[in-house]
PDB file of C-alpha atoms in Angstrom:
ATOM      1  CA  UNK A   2       0.465  12.766   4.741  1.00 47.00           C
ATOM      2  CA  UNK A   3      -2.288  15.361   4.433  1.00 49.00           C
ATOM      3  CA  UNK A   4      -2.771  14.390   0.799  1.00 48.00           C
ATOM      4  CA  UNK A   5      -3.294  10.791   1.683  1.00 51.00           C
ATOM      5  CA  UNK A   6      -5.864  11.651   4.344  1.00 53.00           C
ATOM      6  CA  UNK A   7      -7.781  13.882   1.939  1.00 56.00           C
ATOM      7  CA  UNK A   8      -7.840  11.290  -0.769  1.00 50.00           C
ATOM      8  CA  UNK A   9      -8.577   8.333   1.549  1.00 65.00           C
ATOM      9  CA  UNK A  10     -10.421   9.719   4.556  1.00 80.00           C
ATOM     10  CA  UNK A  11     -10.654   6.483   6.519  1.00 90.00           C
ATOM     11  CA  UNK A  12     -10.163   6.148  10.281  1.00 92.00           C
ATOM     12  CA  UNK A  13      -7.301   3.720   9.734  1.00 92.00           C
ATOM     13  CA  UNK A  14      -5.394   6.238   7.595  1.00 92.00           C
ATOM     14  CA  UNK A  15      -5.880   8.878  10.312  1.00 92.00           C
ATOM     15  CA  UNK A  16      -4.737   6.425  12.970  1.00 93.00           C
ATOM     16  CA  UNK A  17      -1.576   5.585  11.016  1.00 91.00           C
ATOM     17  CA  UNK A  18      -0.839   9.295  10.583  1.00 91.00           C
ATOM     18  CA  UNK A  19      -1.144   9.811  14.328  1.00 93.00           C
ATOM     19  CA  UNK A  20       1.128   6.880  15.036  1.00 91.00           C
ATOM     20  CA  UNK A  21       3.687   8.157  12.567  1.00 91.00           C
ATOM     21  CA  UNK A  22       3.920  11.443  14.485  1.00 91.00           C
ATOM     22  CA  UNK A  23       4.159   9.563  17.776  1.00 90.00           C
ATOM     23  CA  UNK A  24       6.939   7.351  16.384  1.00 87.00           C
ATOM     24  CA  UNK A  25       8.957  10.510  15.631  1.00 87.00           C
ATOM     25  CA  UNK A  26       8.062  11.870  19.100  1.00 86.00           C
ATOM     26  CA  UNK A  27       6.134  14.804  17.644  1.00 91.00           C
ATOM     27  CA  UNK A  28       3.557  14.716  20.388  1.00 88.00           C
ATOM     28  CA  UNK A  29       1.877  18.047  19.672  1.00 92.00           C
ATOM     29  CA  UNK A  30       1.390  17.172  16.008  1.00 92.00           C
ATOM     30  CA  UNK A  31       0.005  13.762  17.008  1.00 93.00           C
ATOM     31  CA  UNK A  32      -2.469  15.419  19.462  1.00 93.00           C
ATOM     32  CA  UNK A  33      -3.629  17.882  16.785  1.00 93.00           C
ATOM     33  CA  UNK A  34      -4.225  15.110  14.230  1.00 93.00           C
ATOM     34  CA  UNK A  35      -5.976  12.979  16.818  1.00 94.00           C
ATOM     35  CA  UNK A  36      -8.383  15.769  17.685  1.00 94.00           C
ATOM     36  CA  UNK A  37      -9.416  16.099  14.026  1.00 93.00           C
ATOM     37  CA  UNK A  38      -9.544  12.358  13.568  1.00 94.00           C
ATOM     38  CA  UNK A  39     -11.888  11.923  16.523  1.00 96.00           C
ATOM     39  CA  UNK A  40     -14.210  14.656  15.222  1.00 95.00           C
ATOM     40  CA  UNK A  41     -14.357  12.866  11.889  1.00 93.00           C
ATOM     41  CA  UNK A  42     -14.477   9.250  13.105  1.00 95.00           C
ATOM     42  CA  UNK A  43     -15.780   9.154  16.691  1.00 96.00           C
ATOM     43  CA  UNK A  44     -16.950   5.522  16.326  1.00 97.00           C
ATOM     44  CA  UNK A  45     -13.448   4.173  15.649  1.00 97.00           C
ATOM     45  CA  UNK A  46     -12.404   2.788  19.031  1.00 97.00           C
ATOM     46  CA  UNK A  47      -8.689   2.628  18.342  1.00 97.00           C
ATOM     47  CA  UNK A  48      -8.486   6.432  18.063  1.00 97.00           C
ATOM     48  CA  UNK A  49      -9.961   6.768  21.603  1.00 98.00           C
ATOM     49  CA  UNK A  50      -7.580   4.064  22.825  1.00 97.00           C
ATOM     50  CA  UNK A  51      -4.596   6.028  21.458  1.00 96.00           C
ATOM     51  CA  UNK A  52      -5.916   9.311  22.885  1.00 97.00           C
ATOM     52  CA  UNK A  53      -6.254   7.811  26.351  1.00 97.00           C
ATOM     53  CA  UNK A  54      -2.885   6.059  26.222  1.00 94.00           C
ATOM     54  CA  UNK A  55      -1.123   9.266  25.195  1.00 94.00           C
ATOM     55  CA  UNK A  56      -2.509  11.035  28.261  1.00 95.00           C
ATOM     56  CA  UNK A  57      -1.628   8.115  30.499  1.00 95.00           C
ATOM     57  CA  UNK A  58       1.896   8.106  29.125  1.00 91.00           C
ATOM     58  CA  UNK A  59       2.436  11.656  30.373  1.00 92.00           C
ATOM     59  CA  UNK A  60       0.822  10.869  33.737  1.00 94.00           C
ATOM     60  CA  UNK A  61      -2.447  12.704  33.083  1.00 96.00           C
ATOM     61  CA  UNK A  62      -4.593   9.796  34.423  1.00 97.00           C
ATOM     62  CA  UNK A  63      -7.710  11.878  35.122  1.00 97.00           C
ATOM     63  CA  UNK A  64      -7.673  13.106  31.553  1.00 97.00           C
ATOM     64  CA  UNK A  65      -7.115   9.597  30.266  1.00 97.00           C
ATOM     65  CA  UNK A  66     -10.108   8.393  32.292  1.00 97.00           C
ATOM     66  CA  UNK A  67     -12.335  11.112  30.780  1.00 98.00           C
ATOM     67  CA  UNK A  68     -11.124  10.224  27.259  1.00 98.00           C
ATOM     68  CA  UNK A  69     -12.026   6.527  27.726  1.00 98.00           C
ATOM     69  CA  UNK A  70     -15.418   7.464  29.220  1.00 97.00           C
ATOM     70  CA  UNK A  71     -16.117   9.722  26.210  1.00 97.00           C
ATOM     71  CA  UNK A  72     -14.989   6.977  23.807  1.00 98.00           C
ATOM     72  CA  UNK A  73     -17.273   4.409  25.388  1.00 98.00           C
ATOM     73  CA  UNK A  74     -20.252   6.670  24.726  1.00 97.00           C
ATOM     74  CA  UNK A  75     -19.534   6.093  21.020  1.00 97.00           C
ATOM     75  CA  UNK A  76     -17.976   2.600  21.114  1.00 97.00           C
ATOM     76  CA  UNK A  77     -19.825   0.650  23.763  1.00 96.00           C
ATOM     77  CA  UNK A  78     -19.339  -2.663  21.985  1.00 97.00           C
ATOM     78  CA  UNK A  79     -15.510  -2.447  21.784  1.00 98.00           C
ATOM     79  CA  UNK A  80     -14.069  -4.883  24.407  1.00 98.00           C
ATOM     80  CA  UNK A  81     -10.572  -3.453  23.788  1.00 97.00           C
ATOM     81  CA  UNK A  82     -11.722   0.094  24.763  1.00 98.00           C
ATOM     82  CA  UNK A  83     -13.381  -1.265  27.915  1.00 98.00           C
ATOM     83  CA  UNK A  84     -10.105  -3.084  28.707  1.00 98.00           C
ATOM     84  CA  UNK A  85      -8.126   0.158  28.276  1.00 98.00           C
ATOM     85  CA  UNK A  86     -10.402   1.803  30.879  1.00 98.00           C
ATOM     86  CA  UNK A  87      -9.888  -1.169  33.217  1.00 98.00           C
ATOM     87  CA  UNK A  88      -6.111  -1.193  32.716  1.00 97.00           C
ATOM     88  CA  UNK A  89      -5.908   2.493  33.476  1.00 97.00           C
ATOM     89  CA  UNK A  90      -7.465   1.929  36.916  1.00 97.00           C
ATOM     90  CA  UNK A  91      -5.550  -1.265  37.615  1.00 97.00           C
ATOM     91  CA  UNK A  92      -2.221   0.421  36.769  1.00 95.00           C
ATOM     92  CA  UNK A  93      -2.913   2.877  39.615  1.00 96.00           C
ATOM     93  CA  UNK A  94      -3.981   0.084  42.013  1.00 96.00           C
ATOM     94  CA  UNK A  95      -7.648   1.146  41.818  1.00 97.00           C
ATOM     95  CA  UNK A  96      -8.838  -2.458  41.716  1.00 98.00           C
ATOM     96  CA  UNK A  97     -12.438  -1.862  42.995  1.00 97.00           C
ATOM     97  CA  UNK A  98     -13.044   0.709  40.245  1.00 98.00           C
ATOM     98  CA  UNK A  99     -11.402  -1.570  37.619  1.00 98.00           C
ATOM     99  CA  UNK A 100     -13.775  -4.397  38.693  1.00 98.00           C
ATOM    100  CA  UNK A 101     -16.726  -2.086  38.457  1.00 98.00           C
ATOM    101  CA  UNK A 102     -15.854  -1.079  34.896  1.00 98.00           C
ATOM    102  CA  UNK A 103     -15.399  -4.728  33.915  1.00 97.00           C
ATOM    103  CA  UNK A 104     -18.785  -5.644  35.344  1.00 97.00           C
ATOM    104  CA  UNK A 105     -20.433  -2.859  33.312  1.00 97.00           C
ATOM    105  CA  UNK A 106     -18.564  -4.139  30.230  1.00 98.00           C
ATOM    106  CA  UNK A 107     -19.738  -7.743  30.759  1.00 97.00           C
ATOM    107  CA  UNK A 108     -23.329  -6.557  31.024  1.00 96.00           C
ATOM    108  CA  UNK A 109     -22.926  -4.743  27.728  1.00 96.00           C
ATOM    109  CA  UNK A 110     -20.971  -7.628  26.129  1.00 98.00           C
ATOM    110  CA  UNK A 111     -21.930 -10.966  27.631  1.00 96.00           C
ATOM    111  CA  UNK A 112     -19.945 -14.123  26.800  1.00 97.00           C
ATOM    112  CA  UNK A 113     -16.930 -12.090  25.749  1.00 98.00           C
ATOM    113  CA  UNK A 114     -13.677 -13.981  26.018  1.00 97.00           C
ATOM    114  CA  UNK A 115     -11.483 -10.890  26.128  1.00 97.00           C
ATOM    115  CA  UNK A 116     -13.367  -9.395  29.060  1.00 98.00           C
ATOM    116  CA  UNK A 117     -13.215 -12.640  31.071  1.00 98.00           C
ATOM    117  CA  UNK A 118      -9.490 -13.015  30.316  1.00 98.00           C
ATOM    118  CA  UNK A 119      -8.860  -9.595  31.823  1.00 98.00           C
ATOM    119  CA  UNK A 120     -11.183 -10.310  34.765  1.00 98.00           C
ATOM    120  CA  UNK A 121      -8.927 -13.218  35.680  1.00 98.00           C
ATOM    121  CA  UNK A 122      -5.742 -11.191  35.175  1.00 97.00           C
ATOM    122  CA  UNK A 123      -7.162  -8.328  37.256  1.00 98.00           C
ATOM    123  CA  UNK A 124      -7.653 -10.633  40.263  1.00 98.00           C
ATOM    124  CA  UNK A 125      -4.166 -12.064  39.850  1.00 97.00           C
ATOM    125  CA  UNK A 126      -2.721  -8.527  39.847  1.00 96.00           C
ATOM    126  CA  UNK A 127      -4.789  -7.669  42.895  1.00 97.00           C
ATOM    127  CA  UNK A 128      -3.216 -10.682  44.680  1.00 96.00           C
ATOM    128  CA  UNK A 129      -6.504 -12.641  44.852  1.00 97.00           C
ATOM    129  CA  UNK A 130      -5.897 -16.045  43.250  1.00 96.00           C
ATOM    130  CA  UNK A 131      -9.133 -17.528  44.652  1.00 97.00           C
ATOM    131  CA  UNK A 132     -11.117 -14.770  42.956  1.00 98.00           C
ATOM    132  CA  UNK A 133      -9.126 -15.405  39.763  1.00 98.00           C
ATOM    133  CA  UNK A 134     -10.180 -19.107  39.907  1.00 97.00           C
ATOM    134  CA  UNK A 135     -13.802 -18.017  40.404  1.00 97.00           C
ATOM    135  CA  UNK A 136     -13.549 -15.629  37.443  1.00 98.00           C
ATOM    136  CA  UNK A 137     -12.071 -18.241  35.125  1.00 98.00           C
ATOM    137  CA  UNK A 138     -14.786 -20.750  36.096  1.00 98.00           C
ATOM    138  CA  UNK A 139     -17.510 -18.175  35.358  1.00 98.00           C
ATOM    139  CA  UNK A 140     -15.788 -17.210  32.151  1.00 98.00           C
ATOM    140  CA  UNK A 141     -15.646 -20.814  30.923  1.00 98.00           C
ATOM    141  CA  UNK A 142     -19.369 -21.224  31.623  1.00 97.00           C
ATOM    142  CA  UNK A 143     -20.014 -18.353  29.177  1.00 97.00           C
ATOM    143  CA  UNK A 144     -17.127 -19.107  26.758  1.00 97.00           C
ATOM    144  CA  UNK A 145     -16.592 -22.929  26.887  1.00 97.00           C
ATOM    145  CA  UNK A 146     -14.567 -22.894  23.640  1.00 96.00           C
ATOM    146  CA  UNK A 147     -12.037 -20.283  24.795  1.00 97.00           C
ATOM    147  CA  UNK A 148      -8.551 -21.764  24.604  1.00 97.00           C
ATOM    148  CA  UNK A 149      -7.029 -18.830  26.453  1.00 97.00           C
ATOM    149  CA  UNK A 150      -9.401 -19.230  29.363  1.00 98.00           C
ATOM    150  CA  UNK A 151      -8.814 -22.996  29.515  1.00 98.00           C
ATOM    151  CA  UNK A 152      -5.077 -22.307  29.492  1.00 97.00           C
ATOM    152  CA  UNK A 153      -5.490 -19.972  32.486  1.00 97.00           C
ATOM    153  CA  UNK A 154      -7.686 -22.533  34.219  1.00 98.00           C
ATOM    154  CA  UNK A 155      -4.966 -25.191  33.851  1.00 97.00           C
ATOM    155  CA  UNK A 156      -2.275 -22.836  35.184  1.00 94.00           C
ATOM    156  CA  UNK A 157      -4.472 -21.798  38.165  1.00 96.00           C
ATOM    157  CA  UNK A 158      -5.088 -25.371  39.304  1.00 95.00           C
ATOM    158  CA  UNK A 159      -2.896 -26.853  42.081  1.00 94.00           C
ATOM    159  CA  UNK A 160      -0.099 -28.923  40.560  1.00 91.00           C
ATOM    160  CA  UNK A 161      -1.758 -32.277  41.318  1.00 93.00           C
ATOM    161  CA  UNK A 162      -4.969 -31.314  39.447  1.00 96.00           C
ATOM    162  CA  UNK A 163      -3.500 -29.749  36.357  1.00 95.00           C
ATOM    163  CA  UNK A 164      -3.418 -32.942  34.318  1.00 95.00           C
ATOM    164  CA  UNK A 165      -7.119 -33.581  34.924  1.00 96.00           C
ATOM    165  CA  UNK A 166      -7.922 -29.927  34.018  1.00 97.00           C
ATOM    166  CA  UNK A 167      -5.818 -30.184  30.836  1.00 96.00           C
ATOM    167  CA  UNK A 168      -7.762 -33.345  29.764  1.00 96.00           C
ATOM    168  CA  UNK A 169     -11.006 -31.430  30.319  1.00 96.00           C
ATOM    169  CA  UNK A 170      -9.668 -28.521  28.226  1.00 97.00           C
ATOM    170  CA  UNK A 171      -8.715 -30.809  25.399  1.00 95.00           C
ATOM    171  CA  UNK A 172     -12.301 -32.138  25.216  1.00 95.00           C
ATOM    172  CA  UNK A 173     -13.539 -28.615  24.609  1.00 95.00           C
ATOM    173  CA  UNK A 174     -10.805 -27.289  22.276  1.00 92.00           C
ATOM    174  CA  UNK A 175      -8.269 -29.926  21.378  1.00 85.00           C
ATOM    175  CA  UNK A 176      -6.639 -27.891  18.573  1.00 91.00           C
ATOM    176  CA  UNK A 177      -6.244 -24.597  20.382  1.00 96.00           C
ATOM    177  CA  UNK A 178      -2.597 -23.535  20.518  1.00 97.00           C
ATOM    178  CA  UNK A 179      -3.008 -21.923  24.007  1.00 97.00           C
ATOM    179  CA  UNK A 180      -4.236 -25.236  25.434  1.00 97.00           C
ATOM    180  CA  UNK A 181      -1.498 -27.180  23.556  1.00 97.00           C
ATOM    181  CA  UNK A 182       1.081 -24.755  25.046  1.00 97.00           C
ATOM    182  CA  UNK A 183      -0.211 -25.375  28.564  1.00 96.00           C
ATOM    183  CA  UNK A 184      -0.091 -29.164  28.082  1.00 96.00           C
ATOM    184  CA  UNK A 185       3.477 -28.800  26.711  1.00 97.00           C
ATOM    185  CA  UNK A 186       4.418 -26.865  29.861  1.00 96.00           C
ATOM    186  CA  UNK A 187       3.007 -29.621  32.036  1.00 96.00           C
ATOM    187  CA  UNK A 188       5.213 -32.194  30.381  1.00 96.00           C
ATOM    188  CA  UNK A 189       8.158 -29.766  30.592  1.00 96.00           C
ATOM    189  CA  UNK A 190       7.722 -29.319  34.329  1.00 94.00           C
ATOM    190  CA  UNK A 191       7.558 -33.106  34.730  1.00 94.00           C
ATOM    191  CA  UNK A 192      10.796 -33.364  32.663  1.00 94.00           C
ATOM    192  CA  UNK A 193       9.023 -35.473  30.040  1.00 96.00           C
ATOM    193  CA  UNK A 194      11.065 -33.637  27.478  1.00 95.00           C
ATOM    194  CA  UNK A 195      10.219 -35.635  24.330  1.00 95.00           C
ATOM    195  CA  UNK A 196       6.542 -35.126  24.933  1.00 97.00           C
ATOM    196  CA  UNK A 197       7.093 -31.445  25.812  1.00 96.00           C
ATOM    197  CA  UNK A 198       8.972 -30.903  22.574  1.00 96.00           C
ATOM    198  CA  UNK A 199       6.284 -32.608  20.521  1.00 96.00           C
ATOM    199  CA  UNK A 200       3.514 -30.434  22.030  1.00 97.00           C
ATOM    200  CA  UNK A 201       5.555 -27.226  21.783  1.00 97.00           C
ATOM    201  CA  UNK A 202       6.218 -27.922  18.098  1.00 96.00           C
ATOM    202  CA  UNK A 203       2.529 -28.682  17.610  1.00 97.00           C
ATOM    203  CA  UNK A 204       1.657 -25.239  19.105  1.00 97.00           C
ATOM    204  CA  UNK A 205       3.879 -23.328  16.634  1.00 97.00           C
ATOM    205  CA  UNK A 206       2.622 -25.386  13.694  1.00 97.00           C
ATOM    206  CA  UNK A 207      -1.036 -24.937  14.650  1.00 96.00           C
ATOM    207  CA  UNK A 208      -0.705 -21.149  14.747  1.00 96.00           C
ATOM    208  CA  UNK A 209       2.602 -19.707  13.430  1.00 97.00           C
ATOM    209  CA  UNK A 210       1.211 -16.207  14.157  1.00 98.00           C
ATOM    210  CA  UNK A 211       1.311 -16.888  17.966  1.00 98.00           C
ATOM    211  CA  UNK A 212       4.553 -15.242  19.013  1.00 98.00           C
ATOM    212  CA  UNK A 213       4.326 -16.579  22.578  1.00 98.00           C
ATOM    213  CA  UNK A 214       4.475 -20.147  21.285  1.00 98.00           C
ATOM    214  CA  UNK A 215       7.692 -19.407  19.386  1.00 98.00           C
ATOM    215  CA  UNK A 216       9.211 -17.885  22.527  1.00 98.00           C
ATOM    216  CA  UNK A 217       8.365 -20.949  24.688  1.00 98.00           C
ATOM    217  CA  UNK A 218       9.667 -23.241  21.938  1.00 97.00           C
ATOM    218  CA  UNK A 219      12.954 -21.217  21.824  1.00 97.00           C
ATOM    219  CA  UNK A 220      13.464 -21.213  25.634  1.00 97.00           C
ATOM    220  CA  UNK A 221      12.924 -24.972  25.615  1.00 96.00           C
ATOM    221  CA  UNK A 222      15.478 -25.370  22.767  1.00 95.00           C
ATOM    222  CA  UNK A 223      18.124 -23.305  24.514  1.00 94.00           C
ATOM    223  CA  UNK A 224      17.584 -25.277  27.726  1.00 92.00           C
ATOM    224  CA  UNK A 225      17.467 -28.743  26.191  1.00 91.00           C
ATOM    225  CA  UNK A 226      18.702 -28.569  22.570  1.00 82.00           C
ATOM    226  CA  UNK A 227      21.753 -27.345  20.702  1.00 78.00           C
ATOM    227  CA  UNK A 228      22.904 -23.901  19.581  1.00 77.00           C
ATOM    228  CA  UNK A 229      22.348 -24.588  15.885  1.00 81.00           C
ATOM    229  CA  UNK A 230      18.794 -25.867  16.435  1.00 91.00           C
ATOM    230  CA  UNK A 231      18.006 -22.655  18.382  1.00 93.00           C
ATOM    231  CA  UNK A 232      19.347 -20.569  15.472  1.00 94.00           C
ATOM    232  CA  UNK A 233      17.205 -22.566  13.090  1.00 94.00           C
ATOM    233  CA  UNK A 234      14.153 -21.911  15.264  1.00 96.00           C
ATOM    234  CA  UNK A 235      14.873 -18.179  15.217  1.00 96.00           C
ATOM    235  CA  UNK A 236      14.981 -18.295  11.396  1.00 97.00           C
ATOM    236  CA  UNK A 237      11.604 -20.171  11.317  1.00 97.00           C
ATOM    237  CA  UNK A 238      10.051 -17.554  13.611  1.00 97.00           C
ATOM    238  CA  UNK A 239      11.468 -14.759  11.414  1.00 97.00           C
ATOM    239  CA  UNK A 240       9.850 -16.342   8.362  1.00 97.00           C
ATOM    240  CA  UNK A 241       6.539 -16.782  10.186  1.00 97.00           C
ATOM    241  CA  UNK A 242       6.465 -13.067  11.290  1.00 97.00           C
ATOM    242  CA  UNK A 243       4.143 -13.617  14.261  1.00 98.00           C
ATOM    243  CA  UNK A 244       2.026 -10.713  15.490  1.00 97.00           C
ATOM    244  CA  UNK A 245      -0.059 -12.210  18.312  1.00 97.00           C
ATOM    245  CA  UNK A 246       0.215 -13.589  21.823  1.00 97.00           C
ATOM    246  CA  UNK A 247      -0.265 -11.674  25.074  1.00 97.00           C
ATOM    247  CA  UNK A 248       3.479 -11.569  25.872  1.00 98.00           C
ATOM    248  CA  UNK A 249       4.384 -10.774  22.237  1.00 98.00           C
ATOM    249  CA  UNK A 250       1.977  -7.836  22.034  1.00 96.00           C
ATOM    250  CA  UNK A 251       3.112  -6.520  25.453  1.00 96.00           C
ATOM    251  CA  UNK A 252       6.535  -6.028  23.777  1.00 98.00           C
ATOM    252  CA  UNK A 253       5.642  -5.138  20.152  1.00 96.00           C
ATOM    253  CA  UNK A 254       2.981  -2.549  21.016  1.00 93.00           C
ATOM    254  CA  UNK A 255       5.310  -0.465  23.199  1.00 91.00           C
ATOM    255  CA  UNK A 256       6.165   2.739  21.334  1.00 87.00           C
ATOM    256  CA  UNK A 257       9.879   2.310  21.818  1.00 90.00           C
ATOM    257  CA  UNK A 258       9.702  -1.146  20.192  1.00 94.00           C
ATOM    258  CA  UNK A 259       7.735  -0.200  17.073  1.00 90.00           C
ATOM    259  CA  UNK A 260      10.813  -0.335  14.803  1.00 91.00           C
ATOM    260  CA  UNK A 261      12.145  -3.661  16.191  1.00 96.00           C
ATOM    261  CA  UNK A 262      12.526  -6.629  13.891  1.00 97.00           C
ATOM    262  CA  UNK A 263      10.734  -9.980  14.516  1.00 97.00           C
ATOM    263  CA  UNK A 264      13.983 -11.408  15.827  1.00 97.00           C
ATOM    264  CA  UNK A 265      14.502  -8.486  18.267  1.00 97.00           C
ATOM    265  CA  UNK A 266      10.960  -8.807  19.567  1.00 98.00           C
ATOM    266  CA  UNK A 267      11.462 -12.564  19.916  1.00 98.00           C
ATOM    267  CA  UNK A 268      14.541 -11.950  22.037  1.00 97.00           C
ATOM    268  CA  UNK A 269      12.610  -9.692  24.465  1.00 98.00           C
ATOM    269  CA  UNK A 270       9.642 -12.103  24.696  1.00 98.00           C
ATOM    270  CA  UNK A 271      12.115 -14.991  25.216  1.00 97.00           C
ATOM    271  CA  UNK A 272      13.433 -13.177  28.306  1.00 97.00           C
ATOM    272  CA  UNK A 273       9.846 -12.858  29.662  1.00 97.00           C
ATOM    273  CA  UNK A 274       9.112 -16.524  29.076  1.00 97.00           C
ATOM    274  CA  UNK A 275      12.492 -17.612  30.493  1.00 96.00           C
ATOM    275  CA  UNK A 276      11.662 -15.793  33.774  1.00 96.00           C
ATOM    276  CA  UNK A 277       8.219 -17.498  33.860  1.00 93.00           C
ATOM    277  CA  UNK A 278       9.717 -20.937  33.292  1.00 93.00           C
ATOM    278  CA  UNK A 279      12.313 -20.429  36.032  1.00 90.00           C
ATOM    279  CA  UNK A 280       9.657 -19.350  38.570  1.00 86.00           C
ATOM    280  CA  UNK A 281       9.165 -21.955  41.316  1.00 83.00           C
ATOM    281  CA  UNK A 282       6.108 -24.141  40.573  1.00 77.00           C
ATOM    282  CA  UNK A 283       3.383 -24.220  43.251  1.00 64.00           C
TER     283      UNK A 283
END
């Protein structure tokens, strides 16, 4: 509300007001609020991210590019804003430009796990698995404690080398849920189901906020357990109310999913994970 913004003129209140208008599909009102919000709080990266995403949603990619460029003048240390600029180019297949932006970002923000994660994903999207392996190796040199990068490194290894890579990962971050999840998946692929279950359960207990771990745990339960145990797992996830995980966020952050319950988001993420699990292993 206007009153709320006048009383509490914080960037977060402005952002929430913009998102409320977007949720009701009042695009013009959202754009007007965003313009004022950016004039008042130009150093709040999330406002620039929303502004660029709104333009990209309506296919105005050149405008979105300019918005992200303008935002980076104010928020050069925001890895998320750099990633938005990279994603915009990658979504159009402009991989050389996306790489160039990422390189600039890494100069500005060395040893940044988020930027290295997206560097790996960019090469995978571009169909260059060897370059993805090179990127994850470089990323781990700069961020040796990154569970997400170790998890990617395990998955990118040829099947025969994954066990060795997972042992190496455990030496660096033995209590990271991403690494635990990758180890669980190794056991799962080998049909060592008791071990897989133990490690999947460990992942959800280590970080109940990691929605992806709940989805993997649920897919495993449906495949190998009983209907009532799956229902119990859904209840546990609902109680935990997870908000993180790459797959989880890819669902929950979509505008059409903003009003979904935890259980509804879990169902959509479960479908993503199920497709991954069923993919032939190479």
